[in-house]
mmCIF file with all atom_site columns, C-alpha atoms in Angstrom:
data_model
loop_
_atom_site.group_PDB
_atom_site.id
_atom_site.type_symbol
_atom_site.label_atom_id
_atom_site.label_alt_id
_atom_site.label_comp_id
_atom_site.label_asym_id
_atom_site.label_entity_id
_atom_site.label_seq_id
_atom_site.pdbx_PDB_ins_code
_atom_site.Cartn_x
_atom_site.Cartn_y
_atom_site.Cartn_z
_atom_site.occupancy
_atom_site.B_iso_or_equiv
_atom_site.pdbx_formal_charge
_atom_site.auth_seq_id
_atom_site.auth_comp_id
_atom_site.auth_asym_id
_atom_site.auth_atom_id
_atom_site.pdbx_PDB_model_num
ATOM 1  C CA . UNK A 1 1  ? -199.852 -330.291 134.403 1.00 0.00 ? 1  UNK A CA 1
ATOM 2  C CA . UNK A 1 2  ? -199.943 -332.467 131.278 1.00 0.00 ? 2  UNK A CA 1
ATOM 3  C CA . UNK A 1 3  ? -198.413 -331.468 127.958 1.00 0.00 ? 3  UNK A CA 1
ATOM 4  C CA . UNK A 1 4  ? -201.863 -331.271 126.350 1.00 0.00 ? 4  UNK A CA 1
ATOM 5  C CA . UNK A 1 5  ? -203.127 -328.869 129.004 1.00 0.00 ? 5  UNK A CA 1
ATOM 6  C CA . UNK A 1 6  ? -199.988 -326.759 128.709 1.00 0.00 ? 6  UNK A CA 1
ATOM 7  C CA . UNK A 1 7  ? -200.371 -326.630 124.926 1.00 0.00 ? 7  UNK A CA 1
ATOM 8  C CA . UNK A 1 8  ? -204.023 -325.616 125.174 1.00 0.00 ? 8  UNK A CA 1
ATOM 9  C CA . UNK A 1 9  ? -203.271 -322.881 127.704 1.00 0.00 ? 9  UNK A CA 1
ATOM 10 C CA . UNK A 1 10 ? -200.351 -321.562 125.651 1.00 0.00 ? 10 UNK A CA 1
ATOM 11 C CA . UNK A 1 11 ? -202.455 -321.555 122.467 1.00 0.00 ? 11 UNK A CA 1
ATOM 12 C CA . UNK A 1 12 ? -205.298 -319.694 124.161 1.00 0.00 ? 12 UNK A CA 1
ATOM 13 C CA . UNK A 1 13 ? -202.988 -317.151 125.787 1.00 0.00 ? 13 UNK A CA 1
ATOM 14 C CA . UNK A 1 14 ? -201.079 -316.477 122.564 1.00 0.00 ? 14 UNK A CA 1
ATOM 15 C CA . UNK A 1 15 ? -204.343 -316.091 120.640 1.00 0.00 ? 15 UNK A CA 1
ATOM 16 C CA . UNK A 1 16 ? -205.673 -313.609 123.172 1.00 0.00 ? 16 UNK A CA 1
ATOM 17 C CA . UNK A 1 17 ? -202.424 -311.629 123.213 1.00 0.00 ? 17 UNK A CA 1
ATOM 18 C CA . UNK A 1 18 ? -202.257 -311.659 119.415 1.00 0.00 ? 18 UNK A CA 1
ATOM 19 C CA . UNK A 1 19 ? -205.852 -310.497 119.082 1.00 0.00 ? 19 UNK A CA 1
ATOM 20 C CA . UNK A 1 20 ? -205.469 -307.726 121.644 1.00 0.00 ? 20 UNK A CA 1
ATOM 21 C CA . UNK A 1 21 ? -202.162 -306.698 120.040 1.00 0.00 ? 21 UNK A CA 1
ATOM 22 C CA . UNK A 1 22 ? -203.821 -306.483 116.650 1.00 0.00 ? 22 UNK A CA 1
ATOM 23 C CA . UNK A 1 23 ? -206.713 -304.464 118.081 1.00 0.00 ? 23 UNK A CA 1
ATOM 24 C CA . UNK A 1 24 ? -204.270 -302.028 119.687 1.00 0.00 ? 24 UNK A CA 1
ATOM 25 C CA . UNK A 1 25 ? -202.139 -301.806 116.537 1.00 0.00 ? 25 UNK A CA 1
ATOM 26 C CA . UNK A 1 26 ? -205.063 -301.087 114.211 1.00 0.00 ? 26 UNK A CA 1
ATOM 27 C CA . UNK A 1 27 ? -206.369 -298.344 116.507 1.00 0.00 ? 27 UNK A CA 1
ATOM 28 C CA . UNK A 1 28 ? -203.532 -295.875 117.086 1.00 0.00 ? 28 UNK A CA 1
ATOM 29 C CA . UNK A 1 29 ? -205.086 -294.394 120.192 1.00 0.00 ? 29 UNK A CA 1
ATOM 30 C CA . UNK A 1 30 ? -205.528 -296.762 123.085 1.00 0.00 ? 30 UNK A CA 1
ATOM 31 C CA . UNK A 1 31 ? -208.431 -294.589 124.236 1.00 0.00 ? 31 UNK A CA 1
ATOM 32 C CA . UNK A 1 32 ? -210.372 -295.526 121.076 1.00 0.00 ? 32 UNK A CA 1
ATOM 33 C CA . UNK A 1 33 ? -210.475 -299.182 122.137 1.00 0.00 ? 33 UNK A CA 1
ATOM 34 C CA . UNK A 1 34 ? -213.540 -299.964 124.189 1.00 0.00 ? 34 UNK A CA 1
ATOM 35 C CA . UNK A 1 35 ? -214.143 -302.777 126.654 1.00 0.00 ? 35 UNK A CA 1
ATOM 36 C CA . UNK A 1 36 ? -216.763 -304.434 124.401 1.00 0.00 ? 36 UNK A CA 1
ATOM 37 C CA . UNK A 1 37 ? -214.229 -304.536 121.537 1.00 0.00 ? 37 UNK A CA 1
ATOM 38 C CA . UNK A 1 38 ? -211.601 -306.136 123.772 1.00 0.00 ? 38 UNK A CA 1
ATOM 39 C CA . UNK A 1 39 ? -214.155 -308.601 125.086 1.00 0.00 ? 39 UNK A CA 1
ATOM 40 C CA . UNK A 1 40 ? -215.085 -309.573 121.532 1.00 0.00 ? 40 UNK A CA 1
ATOM 41 C CA . UNK A 1 41 ? -211.430 -310.137 120.645 1.00 0.00 ? 41 UNK A CA 1
ATOM 42 C CA . UNK A 1 42 ? -210.845 -312.241 123.756 1.00 0.00 ? 42 UNK A CA 1
ATOM 43 C CA . UNK A 1 43 ? -213.949 -314.372 123.128 1.00 0.00 ? 43 UNK A CA 1
ATOM 44 C CA . UNK A 1 44 ? -212.979 -314.849 119.472 1.00 0.00 ? 44 UNK A CA 1
ATOM 45 C CA . UNK A 1 45 ? -209.422 -315.858 120.431 1.00 0.00 ? 45 UNK A CA 1
ATOM 46 C CA . UNK A 1 46 ? -210.622 -318.348 123.031 1.00 0.00 ? 46 UNK A CA 1
ATOM 47 C CA . UNK A 1 47 ? -213.177 -319.853 120.624 1.00 0.00 ? 47 UNK A CA 1
ATOM 48 C CA . UNK A 1 48 ? -210.552 -320.073 117.896 1.00 0.00 ? 48 UNK A CA 1
ATOM 49 C CA . UNK A 1 49 ? -208.103 -321.820 120.224 1.00 0.00 ? 49 UNK A CA 1
ATOM 50 C CA . UNK A 1 50 ? -210.794 -324.249 121.376 1.00 0.00 ? 50 UNK A CA 1
ATOM 51 C CA . UNK A 1 51 ? -211.752 -325.060 117.773 1.00 0.00 ? 51 UNK A CA 1
ATOM 52 C CA . UNK A 1 52 ? -208.096 -325.589 116.861 1.00 0.00 ? 52 UNK A CA 1
ATOM 53 C CA . UNK A 1 53 ? -207.598 -327.883 119.837 1.00 0.00 ? 53 UNK A CA 1
ATOM 54 C CA . UNK A 1 54 ? -210.707 -329.885 118.934 1.00 0.00 ? 54 UNK A CA 1
ATOM 55 C CA . UNK A 1 55 ? -209.496 -330.314 115.351 1.00 0.00 ? 55 UNK A CA 1
ATOM 56 C CA . UNK A 1 56 ? -206.105 -331.444 116.675 1.00 0.00 ? 56 UNK A CA 1
ATOM 57 C CA . UNK A 1 57 ? -207.744 -334.048 118.927 1.00 0.00 ? 57 UNK A CA 1
ATOM 58 C CA . UNK A 1 58 ? -209.867 -335.362 116.028 1.00 0.00 ? 58 UNK A CA 1
ATOM 59 C CA . UNK A 1 59 ? -206.839 -335.611 113.732 1.00 0.00 ? 59 UNK A CA 1
ATOM 60 C CA . UNK A 1 60 ? -204.831 -337.354 116.481 1.00 0.00 ? 60 UNK A CA 1
ATOM 61 C CA . UNK A 1 61 ? -207.617 -339.914 116.873 1.00 0.00 ? 61 UNK A CA 1
ATOM 62 C CA . UNK A 1 62 ? -207.817 -340.468 113.102 1.00 0.00 ? 62 UNK A CA 1
ATOM 63 C CA . UNK A 1 63 ? -204.049 -340.937 112.976 1.00 0.00 ? 63 UNK A CA 1
ATOM 64 C CA . UNK A 1 64 ? -204.219 -343.450 115.826 1.00 0.00 ? 64 UNK A CA 1
ATOM 65 C CA . UNK A 1 65 ? -207.002 -345.403 114.106 1.00 0.00 ? 65 UNK A CA 1
ATOM 66 C CA . UNK A 1 66 ? -205.104 -345.529 110.800 1.00 0.00 ? 66 UNK A CA 1
ATOM 67 C CA . UNK A 1 67 ? -201.904 -346.574 112.558 1.00 0.00 ? 67 UNK A CA 1
ATOM 68 C CA . UNK A 1 68 ? -203.736 -349.376 114.397 1.00 0.00 ? 68 UNK A CA 1
ATOM 69 C CA . UNK A 1 69 ? -205.303 -350.558 111.143 1.00 0.00 ? 69 UNK A CA 1
ATOM 70 C CA . UNK A 1 70 ? -201.936 -350.897 109.421 1.00 0.00 ? 70 UNK A CA 1
ATOM 71 C CA . UNK A 1 71 ? -200.389 -352.582 112.465 1.00 0.00 ? 71 UNK A CA 1
ATOM 72 C CA . UNK A 1 72 ? -203.194 -355.160 112.434 1.00 0.00 ? 72 UNK A CA 1
ATOM 73 C CA . UNK A 1 73 ? -202.796 -355.687 108.685 1.00 0.00 ? 73 UNK A CA 1
ATOM 74 C CA . UNK A 1 74 ? -199.045 -356.264 109.060 1.00 0.00 ? 74 UNK A CA 1
ATOM 75 C CA . UNK A 1 75 ? -199.515 -358.698 111.953 1.00 0.00 ? 75 UNK A CA 1
ATOM 76 C CA . UNK A 1 76 ? -202.004 -360.748 109.898 1.00 0.00 ? 76 UNK A CA 1
ATOM 77 C CA . UNK A 1 77 ? -199.497 -360.970 107.014 1.00 0.00 ? 77 UNK A CA 1
ATOM 78 C CA . UNK A 1 78 ? -196.807 -362.266 109.396 1.00 0.00 ? 78 UNK A CA 1
ATOM 79 C CA . UNK A 1 79 ? -199.013 -365.160 110.573 1.00 0.00 ? 79 UNK A CA 1
#
């Protein structure tokens, strides 16, 4: 499994666990938590992790483009 896949899975799992933990903490009785509420938290956590991963990929690409630009500029100065 690649590092990127591992990171995405870890981010999603931690978001889900954090969201469920918060839902349980804010409702003192576990009985008061319903399946639809847990489903909403899980969907929100997964969507949040996916959005975060997408932003990371976009920023990585921007960083790569900027780095390539400066490398090309430096190589032209050396000629």
